[in-house]
XYZ file of C-alpha atoms in Angstrom:
727
model
C 102.291 111.887 140.106
C 100.613 113.435 143.162
C 98.721 111.055 145.426
C 95.338 112.157 146.719
C 93.823 111.154 150.020
C 91.618 108.502 148.374
C 92.442 104.903 149.173
C 92.479 102.167 146.567
C 94.816 103.705 143.976
C 96.810 101.231 141.882
C 100.435 102.226 142.380
C 103.829 101.091 141.155
C 106.694 100.757 143.591
C 110.333 101.415 142.912
C 110.966 97.783 142.001
C 108.156 97.828 139.381
C 105.876 95.911 141.710
C 102.130 96.676 141.652
C 100.403 97.530 144.902
C 97.210 99.056 146.314
C 97.474 102.272 148.304
C 95.893 101.884 151.732
C 96.886 105.146 153.386
C 99.479 107.892 153.278
C 101.169 110.514 155.383
C 103.272 113.467 154.348
C 106.331 111.267 153.837
C 105.210 107.626 153.798
C 102.611 105.396 152.198
C 101.053 102.157 153.362
C 100.489 99.716 150.504
C 99.101 96.241 150.033
C 101.302 93.908 147.959
C 100.228 91.091 145.662
C 101.111 88.495 148.342
C 98.764 90.299 150.794
C 101.661 91.720 152.810
C 101.278 95.289 154.046
C 104.331 97.487 153.675
C 105.400 100.987 154.668
C 107.309 102.757 151.918
C 108.702 106.205 151.209
C 106.108 108.312 149.397
C 108.571 109.425 146.729
C 109.009 105.780 145.653
C 105.292 105.407 144.847
C 103.803 106.243 141.451
C 100.032 106.309 140.901
C 99.181 104.220 137.817
C 95.381 104.099 138.042
C 93.334 106.242 140.429
C 90.200 104.900 142.004
C 88.882 102.620 144.696
C 90.234 99.207 143.777
C 89.965 95.954 145.712
C 92.988 93.927 146.725
C 92.124 90.975 144.474
C 92.867 92.967 141.307
C 96.586 92.390 141.908
C 96.120 88.740 141.011
C 93.977 89.513 137.980
C 96.502 91.149 135.702
C 96.239 89.669 132.230
C 99.622 89.235 130.570
C 97.917 88.293 127.295
C 96.928 91.898 126.612
C 100.519 93.017 126.068
C 100.499 94.642 122.622
C 102.483 93.516 119.621
C 105.002 95.781 117.951
C 102.419 96.967 115.413
C 100.320 98.698 118.073
C 103.388 100.130 119.774
C 104.724 101.552 116.517
C 101.285 102.966 115.667
C 100.960 104.754 119.014
C 104.564 105.968 118.799
C 104.085 107.418 115.329
C 100.751 109.007 116.256
C 102.313 110.846 119.209
C 105.331 111.911 117.135
C 103.025 113.327 114.471
C 100.687 115.065 116.918
C 103.354 117.658 117.732
C 102.411 117.648 121.425
C 105.383 117.810 123.837
C 103.957 115.106 126.100
C 100.921 112.966 126.837
C 99.482 111.130 129.820
C 99.368 107.484 130.787
C 95.592 107.628 130.309
C 95.879 108.806 126.687
C 98.709 106.385 125.882
C 96.666 103.455 127.203
C 93.754 104.522 125.001
C 96.009 104.730 121.931
C 97.558 101.307 122.520
C 94.716 99.291 124.043
C 91.572 101.333 123.369
C 90.621 101.475 127.061
C 91.929 102.700 130.419
C 91.391 100.372 133.350
C 93.698 98.937 136.005
C 94.886 96.212 133.608
C 95.679 98.400 130.595
C 97.055 101.156 132.847
C 99.532 98.764 134.456
C 100.724 97.274 131.174
C 101.040 100.730 129.617
C 103.195 101.786 132.559
C 105.376 98.707 132.028
C 105.837 99.785 128.388
C 106.900 103.257 129.519
C 109.318 101.800 132.069
C 110.902 99.633 129.360
C 112.264 102.949 128.077
C 112.168 101.825 124.442
C 109.529 104.048 122.828
C 108.420 106.264 125.713
C 109.738 107.739 128.942
C 108.567 109.983 131.748
C 105.938 109.995 134.492
C 102.219 109.165 134.189
C 101.251 112.817 133.811
C 104.053 113.687 131.358
C 105.084 110.883 128.996
C 107.327 111.748 126.058
C 108.502 109.863 122.973
C 112.124 108.940 122.379
C 113.874 109.884 119.101
C 113.769 107.142 116.459
C 117.505 106.573 116.780
C 117.010 105.796 120.489
C 114.167 103.371 119.710
C 116.257 101.413 117.183
C 119.193 101.140 119.574
C 116.913 100.093 122.429
C 115.330 97.355 120.300
C 118.777 96.082 119.341
C 119.945 96.167 122.964
C 116.895 94.231 124.055
C 117.321 91.647 121.304
C 120.973 90.993 122.070
C 120.923 91.352 125.859
C 122.410 88.374 127.665
C 123.440 86.523 124.505
C 127.002 85.474 123.840
C 128.662 85.043 120.421
C 127.686 81.368 120.196
C 124.020 82.055 121.016
C 124.004 84.902 118.530
C 125.347 82.696 115.744
C 122.826 79.984 116.620
C 119.987 82.502 116.241
C 121.296 83.662 112.855
C 121.484 80.034 111.732
C 117.866 79.471 112.739
C 116.862 82.598 110.852
C 118.666 81.404 107.714
C 117.000 78.003 107.944
C 113.562 79.432 108.810
C 113.427 77.208 111.884
C 112.801 79.625 114.734
C 112.651 78.411 118.314
C 110.044 79.523 120.868
C 110.889 83.042 121.988
C 112.810 83.939 118.831
C 109.973 86.156 117.612
C 110.791 88.657 120.351
C 114.386 88.798 119.071
C 113.421 89.979 115.582
C 111.473 93.096 116.598
C 113.947 95.098 114.514
C 112.830 93.183 111.412
C 109.199 93.931 112.217
C 109.957 97.648 112.615
C 111.628 97.655 109.203
C 108.716 95.767 107.604
C 106.287 98.356 108.986
C 108.385 101.168 107.559
C 108.991 102.546 111.054
C 112.755 102.009 110.916
C 115.333 102.068 108.153
C 117.683 99.607 109.806
C 117.717 96.030 111.102
C 120.716 94.624 112.922
C 119.529 91.055 112.251
C 119.147 91.471 108.482
C 122.418 93.361 108.343
C 124.170 90.476 110.118
C 122.587 88.047 107.658
C 123.707 90.145 104.707
C 120.144 90.510 103.414
C 118.561 93.667 101.959
C 117.554 96.368 104.434
C 114.224 96.946 102.711
C 110.640 96.717 104.032
C 109.678 94.121 101.404
C 112.648 91.910 102.325
C 111.808 92.214 106.026
C 108.179 91.334 105.270
C 109.282 88.249 103.315
C 111.470 87.110 106.203
C 108.641 87.438 108.717
C 106.356 85.379 106.471
C 108.970 82.684 105.918
C 109.781 82.621 109.647
C 106.038 82.410 110.408
C 106.314 85.377 112.750
C 103.708 87.036 110.527
C 100.909 85.446 108.533
C 99.437 86.685 105.277
C 96.806 88.579 107.301
C 99.477 91.016 108.530
C 98.909 94.041 106.271
C 101.841 96.474 106.688
C 100.788 99.016 104.066
C 98.770 101.484 106.171
C 101.634 101.666 108.654
C 104.210 102.119 105.884
C 102.296 105.109 104.599
C 102.034 106.546 108.111
C 98.310 105.922 108.442
C 97.229 105.601 112.070
C 94.469 103.017 112.508
C 94.535 102.685 116.285
C 91.840 103.616 118.824
C 90.873 107.233 119.469
C 92.084 108.984 122.592
C 89.322 111.629 122.574
C 85.596 111.744 121.904
C 82.510 113.883 122.334
C 81.566 114.911 125.827
C 78.097 114.113 127.115
C 77.151 117.764 126.658
C 78.336 117.810 123.034
C 76.440 114.609 122.259
C 73.297 116.268 123.565
C 73.949 119.255 121.298
C 73.999 116.997 118.231
C 70.809 115.132 119.031
C 67.999 115.492 116.464
C 65.986 118.657 117.049
C 62.347 118.319 118.091
C 59.761 120.122 115.961
C 58.704 122.390 118.805
C 62.318 123.485 119.424
C 63.231 124.531 115.864
C 62.381 128.240 116.099
C 63.944 128.706 119.532
C 67.124 126.835 118.648
C 67.542 128.688 115.361
C 67.381 132.012 117.210
C 69.665 130.936 120.064
C 72.401 129.552 117.830
C 72.050 132.021 114.968
C 71.017 129.371 112.458
C 68.869 129.728 109.361
C 65.738 127.576 109.482
C 65.792 125.459 106.297
C 63.370 122.828 107.545
C 60.488 123.979 105.303
C 61.712 121.649 102.557
C 63.102 118.139 102.579
C 66.748 117.375 101.806
C 68.296 114.000 101.069
C 71.492 112.372 102.324
C 72.230 110.077 99.372
C 74.930 107.460 99.851
C 75.729 103.764 99.608
C 73.504 101.440 101.599
C 76.337 100.364 103.916
C 77.262 103.932 104.937
C 75.737 104.692 108.333
C 76.963 108.268 108.731
C 76.597 110.352 105.542
C 78.063 113.822 105.951
C 76.189 115.717 103.226
C 72.660 116.185 101.906
C 71.031 118.060 99.019
C 67.690 119.770 98.570
C 65.884 122.550 96.697
C 63.985 125.320 98.449
C 60.604 126.493 97.174
C 62.217 129.538 95.554
C 64.453 127.302 93.419
C 67.652 127.765 95.427
C 69.762 124.605 95.720
C 71.139 123.857 99.172
C 73.981 121.493 99.997
C 73.955 120.717 103.724
C 77.149 119.423 105.329
C 77.512 118.032 108.850
C 78.485 120.881 111.170
C 81.609 119.195 112.520
C 83.323 122.463 113.479
C 80.450 123.151 115.873
C 81.830 120.494 118.255
C 85.425 120.224 116.942
C 86.839 123.761 117.197
C 90.400 124.561 116.154
C 92.946 123.544 118.785
C 90.640 121.151 120.640
C 91.718 117.623 121.567
C 89.616 116.124 118.767
C 91.018 118.659 116.299
C 94.602 117.757 117.166
C 93.870 114.052 116.887
C 92.094 114.579 113.551
C 95.153 116.492 112.308
C 97.333 113.514 113.181
C 95.005 111.060 111.411
C 94.489 113.435 108.417
C 91.510 111.521 107.033
C 89.282 108.525 107.489
C 90.813 105.339 106.117
C 88.748 102.716 104.319
C 90.529 99.376 104.424
C 89.296 95.921 103.435
C 89.331 95.001 107.122
C 87.231 97.964 108.240
C 86.790 101.722 108.454
C 89.050 103.837 110.640
C 87.354 107.189 111.059
C 89.181 110.492 111.412
C 86.811 111.635 114.151
C 85.942 109.418 117.139
C 83.089 106.924 116.702
C 80.572 108.780 118.859
C 81.266 112.048 117.061
C 81.013 110.403 113.650
C 77.700 108.755 114.506
C 76.230 111.932 115.995
C 77.314 114.175 113.102
C 75.967 111.943 110.328
C 73.082 113.577 108.472
C 69.886 111.583 108.346
C 71.629 108.705 110.114
C 70.288 106.361 112.786
C 66.758 106.364 111.396
C 64.937 102.983 111.596
C 64.531 101.235 108.271
C 66.288 104.048 106.424
C 68.876 101.999 104.638
C 67.429 99.866 101.875
C 68.180 98.751 98.377
C 66.338 97.985 95.172
C 66.294 94.324 96.216
C 64.357 95.161 99.393
C 60.597 94.976 98.721
C 60.032 97.716 101.297
C 62.502 100.173 99.827
C 61.623 103.280 97.879
C 63.377 101.919 94.809
C 61.007 98.961 94.716
C 57.851 100.761 95.874
C 56.696 103.668 93.695
C 53.783 104.334 96.049
C 56.302 105.560 98.656
C 57.290 108.529 96.529
C 54.861 110.845 98.257
C 56.348 113.654 100.338
C 54.367 112.601 103.381
C 56.024 109.194 103.502
C 59.444 110.770 103.076
C 58.945 112.878 106.179
C 58.300 109.844 108.361
C 61.990 109.173 109.018
C 63.452 112.613 108.299
C 65.497 114.277 111.024
C 66.039 117.931 111.830
C 69.768 118.473 112.379
C 72.389 121.184 112.599
C 74.362 121.747 109.406
C 76.615 124.169 107.565
C 74.724 124.911 104.364
C 75.923 126.149 100.991
C 73.210 127.706 98.821
C 73.162 128.828 95.188
C 70.950 129.373 92.191
C 71.776 127.889 88.795
C 71.615 130.474 86.012
C 70.578 129.726 82.457
C 74.171 129.086 81.394
C 74.824 126.878 84.441
C 76.739 129.610 86.309
C 76.210 129.683 90.094
C 74.514 132.856 91.300
C 73.469 134.419 94.603
C 75.664 132.123 96.719
C 75.227 131.822 100.478
C 77.000 130.061 103.335
C 75.032 129.789 106.580
C 74.813 127.634 109.712
C 71.399 126.049 109.527
C 68.804 123.592 110.692
C 67.903 121.154 107.927
C 65.341 118.375 107.553
C 67.211 115.368 106.183
C 66.117 111.935 104.964
C 68.383 109.037 104.050
C 68.294 107.588 100.519
C 70.503 104.998 98.891
C 71.949 105.702 95.451
C 69.646 103.058 94.019
C 66.571 104.697 95.518
C 67.607 108.151 94.324
C 68.373 106.790 90.853
C 64.869 105.369 90.629
C 63.286 108.630 91.796
C 65.289 110.721 89.316
C 64.231 108.371 86.539
C 60.537 108.969 87.245
C 60.945 112.697 86.441
C 58.686 113.527 89.347
C 58.892 113.820 93.104
C 61.240 115.783 95.348
C 64.406 115.215 93.287
C 63.068 116.582 90.005
C 64.237 120.166 90.692
C 67.696 118.879 91.581
C 67.795 116.851 88.387
C 66.978 119.942 86.312
C 69.732 121.938 88.028
C 72.149 119.082 87.417
C 71.385 119.107 83.678
C 72.172 122.833 83.454
C 75.410 122.351 85.405
C 76.382 119.474 83.116
C 76.050 121.707 80.063
C 78.324 124.303 81.642
C 80.963 121.687 82.463
C 80.885 120.379 78.889
C 81.303 123.895 77.516
C 84.276 124.487 79.849
C 85.866 121.143 78.864
C 85.705 119.742 82.379
C 85.849 115.976 82.657
C 85.043 113.220 85.110
C 86.736 109.869 84.647
C 84.807 106.897 86.031
C 86.973 103.779 86.191
C 86.070 100.172 86.964
C 86.432 99.430 90.653
C 86.593 96.271 92.717
C 85.827 96.587 96.413
C 87.711 94.239 98.722
C 86.098 93.211 102.009
C 87.592 90.951 104.645
C 85.183 89.184 106.978
C 87.018 86.813 109.273
C 88.857 84.351 107.060
C 86.760 85.211 104.013
C 87.900 87.734 101.398
C 85.250 89.100 99.041
C 85.947 90.889 95.759
C 82.890 92.952 94.855
C 82.582 94.707 91.531
C 81.203 98.210 91.637
C 77.626 98.359 90.425
C 76.504 100.101 87.252
C 76.932 103.856 86.908
C 73.893 105.571 88.360
C 72.548 109.003 87.529
C 72.188 109.649 91.247
C 75.942 109.301 91.796
C 76.681 111.883 89.118
C 74.016 114.201 90.519
C 75.406 114.044 94.067
C 78.991 114.476 92.876
C 78.012 117.555 90.852
C 76.299 119.127 93.863
C 79.349 118.491 96.032
C 81.545 120.222 93.447
C 79.126 123.170 93.472
C 79.390 123.389 97.272
C 83.181 123.564 96.906
C 82.840 126.273 94.282
C 80.480 128.253 96.533
C 82.820 127.919 99.527
C 85.840 129.068 97.508
C 83.924 132.060 96.122
C 82.679 132.960 99.619
C 86.187 132.741 101.120
C 87.739 134.853 98.363
C 84.982 137.476 98.492
C 85.264 137.847 102.267
C 89.056 137.433 102.442
C 88.840 134.403 104.701
C 92.121 132.437 104.879
C 91.231 129.088 103.313
C 92.599 125.787 102.026
C 91.896 125.670 98.295
C 92.352 122.702 95.972
C 94.259 123.149 92.731
C 95.211 120.869 89.869
C 97.762 121.801 87.234
C 97.259 120.911 83.547
C 98.733 117.621 82.272
C 102.461 117.782 81.600
C 103.255 114.147 80.887
C 104.003 113.475 77.257
C 102.113 110.756 75.493
C 98.653 109.978 74.268
C 96.085 112.442 75.625
C 92.497 111.684 74.698
C 89.890 114.380 74.262
C 87.827 113.422 77.291
C 84.889 115.667 77.960
C 82.493 115.837 80.864
C 79.627 113.391 80.588
C 80.870 111.483 77.528
C 81.418 107.735 77.227
C 84.968 106.722 76.376
C 86.806 103.444 75.972
C 88.708 102.236 79.022
C 92.087 102.660 77.285
C 91.285 106.320 76.527
C 90.387 106.956 80.143
C 93.598 105.368 81.384
C 95.718 107.278 78.882
C 94.231 110.544 80.065
C 94.476 109.620 83.740
C 98.188 108.889 83.478
C 98.835 112.374 82.172
C 96.913 114.138 84.920
C 98.569 115.958 87.810
C 97.571 115.220 91.383
C 95.317 117.738 93.071
C 97.068 119.720 95.817
C 96.079 121.911 98.735
C 97.087 125.548 98.564
C 96.250 128.660 100.558
C 95.683 130.726 97.421
C 92.934 130.174 94.857
C 94.307 128.555 91.709
C 92.682 126.785 88.784
C 91.520 123.194 89.112
C 92.103 121.671 85.682
C 89.753 118.663 85.831
C 86.845 120.668 87.232
C 87.528 123.663 84.970
C 87.156 126.029 87.946
C 89.313 129.037 88.769
C 88.740 128.552 92.504
C 87.666 125.415 94.319
C 87.822 124.133 97.896
C 86.796 120.837 99.476
C 84.185 121.331 102.191
C 81.742 118.412 101.957
C 83.576 115.881 104.171
C 84.625 117.563 107.440
C 84.077 114.249 109.229
C 86.502 112.433 106.909
C 89.117 114.910 105.616
C 91.099 117.240 107.845
C 91.400 119.913 105.156
C 87.590 120.078 104.946
C 87.366 120.345 108.737
C 89.852 123.241 108.750
C 87.761 125.071 106.157
C 84.620 124.578 108.242
C 86.442 125.920 111.294
C 87.453 128.974 109.269
C 83.895 129.562 108.020
C 82.337 129.117 111.440
C 84.826 131.448 113.134
C 84.296 134.151 110.492
C 80.505 133.859 110.605
C 80.578 134.200 114.401
C 82.914 137.185 114.291
C 85.723 135.226 115.947
C 89.414 135.190 114.924
C 90.286 132.710 112.172
C 93.581 131.003 111.548
C 95.904 133.363 109.707
C 97.255 132.851 106.205
C 100.646 131.993 107.703
C 99.105 129.399 110.029
C 97.329 127.762 107.108
C 100.557 127.763 105.078
C 102.131 125.734 107.878
C 99.044 123.545 108.246
C 98.496 122.683 104.569
C 101.176 119.941 104.410
C 99.636 118.282 107.498
C 96.286 118.115 105.697
C 97.802 116.159 102.795
C 98.097 112.416 103.197
C 98.936 109.162 101.482
C 95.606 107.677 102.540
C 94.476 106.811 99.002
C 97.838 105.207 98.232
C 97.687 103.183 101.449
C 94.107 102.104 100.749
C 95.055 101.011 97.232
C 98.065 99.025 98.470
C 95.953 97.387 101.169
C 93.353 96.321 98.578
C 96.114 94.820 96.436
C 97.537 93.007 99.473
C 94.229 91.322 100.322
C 93.501 90.544 96.673
C 96.808 88.683 96.453
C 96.112 86.957 99.775
C 92.883 85.670 98.211
C 94.898 84.331 95.268
C 97.294 82.619 97.671
C 94.554 81.060 99.747
C 92.353 79.883 96.895
C 94.691 79.285 93.958
C 98.036 78.287 95.472
C 99.617 75.248 93.846
C 100.674 72.486 96.189
C 104.164 72.228 94.745
C 107.543 73.201 96.203
C 108.736 76.738 95.605
C 112.073 77.245 93.927
C 114.537 77.694 96.769
C 117.238 80.300 96.858
C 120.637 78.508 96.785
C 121.980 81.022 99.317
C 119.219 80.206 101.798
C 117.916 83.753 101.581
C 114.611 83.984 103.465
C 114.142 87.556 102.254
C 112.345 86.162 99.168
C 108.729 85.066 99.474
C 107.427 83.446 96.288
C 104.358 81.262 96.012
C 103.118 79.548 92.857
C 99.469 79.927 91.985
C 97.234 78.766 89.188
C 94.802 81.527 88.233
C 93.339 82.042 84.794
C 91.093 84.798 83.597
C 90.692 87.608 81.122
C 91.407 91.312 81.104
C 91.108 94.349 78.883
C 94.172 95.672 77.059
C 94.387 99.346 78.047
C 97.900 100.291 76.872
C 100.506 98.986 74.420
C 104.137 99.907 73.807
C 107.128 98.340 72.052
C 109.180 96.030 74.245
C 112.911 95.507 74.510
C 112.846 91.735 75.105
C 109.709 91.050 73.092
C 107.787 92.823 70.328
C 105.145 94.359 72.590
C 104.431 95.104 76.259
C 100.733 95.356 77.060
C 99.012 96.702 80.167
C 95.968 94.576 80.926
C 93.242 95.393 83.424
C 91.994 92.279 85.223
C 88.441 93.334 85.966
C 87.686 90.435 88.292
C 90.672 91.318 90.525
C 90.702 95.087 90.119
C 94.392 95.040 89.108
C 96.268 95.928 85.993
C 99.352 93.941 85.004
C 101.852 94.001 82.181
C 102.330 91.176 79.705
C 104.797 90.304 77.004
C 102.925 90.018 73.695
C 104.295 88.511 70.530
C 101.785 90.253 68.241
C 100.220 93.668 68.267
C 96.750 93.556 69.815
C 94.056 96.176 69.406
C 93.400 98.373 72.446
C 90.338 97.449 74.521
C 90.528 93.854 73.292
C 89.875 91.043 75.757
C 93.146 89.257 76.560
C 93.483 85.855 78.326
C 95.914 85.974 81.265
C 97.468 83.372 83.529
C 98.975 84.270 86.921
C 101.860 81.973 87.829
C 103.398 83.433 90.980
C 102.550 85.827 93.794
C 105.186 87.829 95.662
C 103.080 89.243 98.456
C 105.664 91.484 100.189
C 106.362 93.284 96.905
C 102.748 93.274 95.660
C 104.010 91.660 92.477
C 102.644 88.973 90.191
C 104.295 86.859 87.537
C 101.888 86.676 84.589
C 101.842 85.347 81.052
C 99.606 85.862 78.051
C 97.519 82.712 78.185
C 97.464 81.772 74.490
C 94.307 79.737 73.775
C 94.661 76.146 72.629
C 94.956 75.914 68.866
C 96.268 79.447 68.493
C 99.090 79.478 65.963
C 102.394 81.147 66.732
C 105.606 80.923 64.858
C 108.104 78.476 66.338
C 110.450 81.182 67.588
C 107.595 83.311 68.903
C 106.023 80.349 70.698
C 109.342 79.475 72.273
C 109.857 83.005 73.515
C 106.294 83.112 74.820
C 106.534 79.876 76.780
C 109.894 80.555 78.289
C 109.674 84.169 79.339
C 106.806 84.993 81.647
C 106.924 88.602 82.689
C 107.490 89.451 86.364
C 105.541 92.656 86.859
C 104.051 94.806 89.547
C 100.281 94.618 89.881
C 98.670 98.000 90.295
C 95.207 99.382 90.758
C 94.067 102.468 88.933
C 94.352 105.663 90.915
C 91.941 108.552 90.587
C 93.126 112.077 91.263
């Protein structure tokens, strides 16, 4: 890395020793060492690690405690592999691993590069090693300097789960396997144990290298949850600031935006969402407008934030927190109606709109509304519910935050600024029913982790406002797809094929109430929605062309579509059909699967922490630490949602445990009516496998035949606990 004439650079010498650059000539450099010695050294043996004017005392301030664990290294490694970039810089790598770039993180990042395990190169051109190299390097590091006797002693400690200090660093291969980063483990292979992520996870728990708070599922599904390496510039942040009233006309003309500030629009979302990315409103002429945050305005195709968003694919909502696709500053600035004082409220708040009918006046709504840039999708709803006179325009919109509870209250009054939207929604509902579209709403349990506390929160009652907002978002997708097809804009469409799975298929129709078992039966037969570059029918929505465009801050496919629309509207080149064909797979992700697995993980951790029985666990006679079984004592009820004949017992029932948000399978000795309430007892938790051992908890006094009772008591069913998945 070239050395400038500035003094005070943090540099690394040939022997990996840190130093401060004092001066330089064409061939030599004068540096200050950590022991305060001054040394002349050949310039080619000096590497700049952190530029800037640094004092000599920083050499004694390096913090060894900030060295990252293997999780953060594997996350950064995978992120760079997926980004497709040939190389990165020490600055970016430090941001990905540590979240900051200062003399401390820069030095430790350089040490990681010099280890030559995951990365190699110079500070201005760091590259990733192939996975095969990484696995061999980890093995070499774990076995370096150990003879046969020491190696056998380590394996004995691993078998007995009695690790010595320092042993954790010798099982990095097991951690890589548990995270799904590697398919091999020289330690588990030597022990003769399964080379599977679940087995590796069990070992780490039994060895106490990991605790139950180590959640490997996002990493296994290749979800990057590390810090961002890019963010909005100061100039871009200024561009996204709320627009002053006196600047509306000028800004609309300068940026070619349509002024839609004459009417109020509403960003309706949950109370704990600080950055909603869509809003809805009705113009005076009856046209419905769906405003979406104009992310492509500051995240153009090919930019640093675009490439990082492509690698992340989508925002990830985990029990431990939200990991946004776009950087935090960009997400906060792009949110519609966000950052307004006292905006977020609920029906329990005496000052909220939901609890104060007198606040329904338009004047009070305007108090905290913001004028912001948006990409807006407009349409009229015909008598038969068909969308007419569609428009897509960059705009300025006046947006006010509402919670779902507040909007639900306002819709229920049949007056105020949401009445026109409610009428449009009713017409759209009738069209969906006629076209046999359907929307399956399933019970949900939200899992939140706050420190050592794990909260299971049941989703509140179905609200009209949620259905209204969802319908408007679908309409925006329909408008965008129609606009792209009509103007031959290469686009990412969403398709869903008809059900192909044999079995019970209920006649679910849009807007109807159905039993939980009927919903589950239909859901299991549905195909997953897929991205495609050609318009194809979406079965559930009953639309011949549909595209997702309402979450460009949270889904990369939506962001790509916004980039395509903005480029076309500005007369600039768009991505070609061929480029989108190559990009479509990158816009698909396993985010929902990872989120579901993470919720199950923390739900089972709650069972372990609160219901674990203080009794010994059955030990494996072979001393196999690759099994992690803990006995628990949990009793509750669930709803029987499916029933089939069993091979070992008369019936196998699928039961949804509404208090845990899981569905499990039980052996049943008698046929039970679907949607009946069934008592369940959980006996064991196998955390690495996300599996529970459950039995049908027969109430006291219930009569079973002798043989049936014997079978029931002796054969608890070991099943996988699953959460329902929505397409």
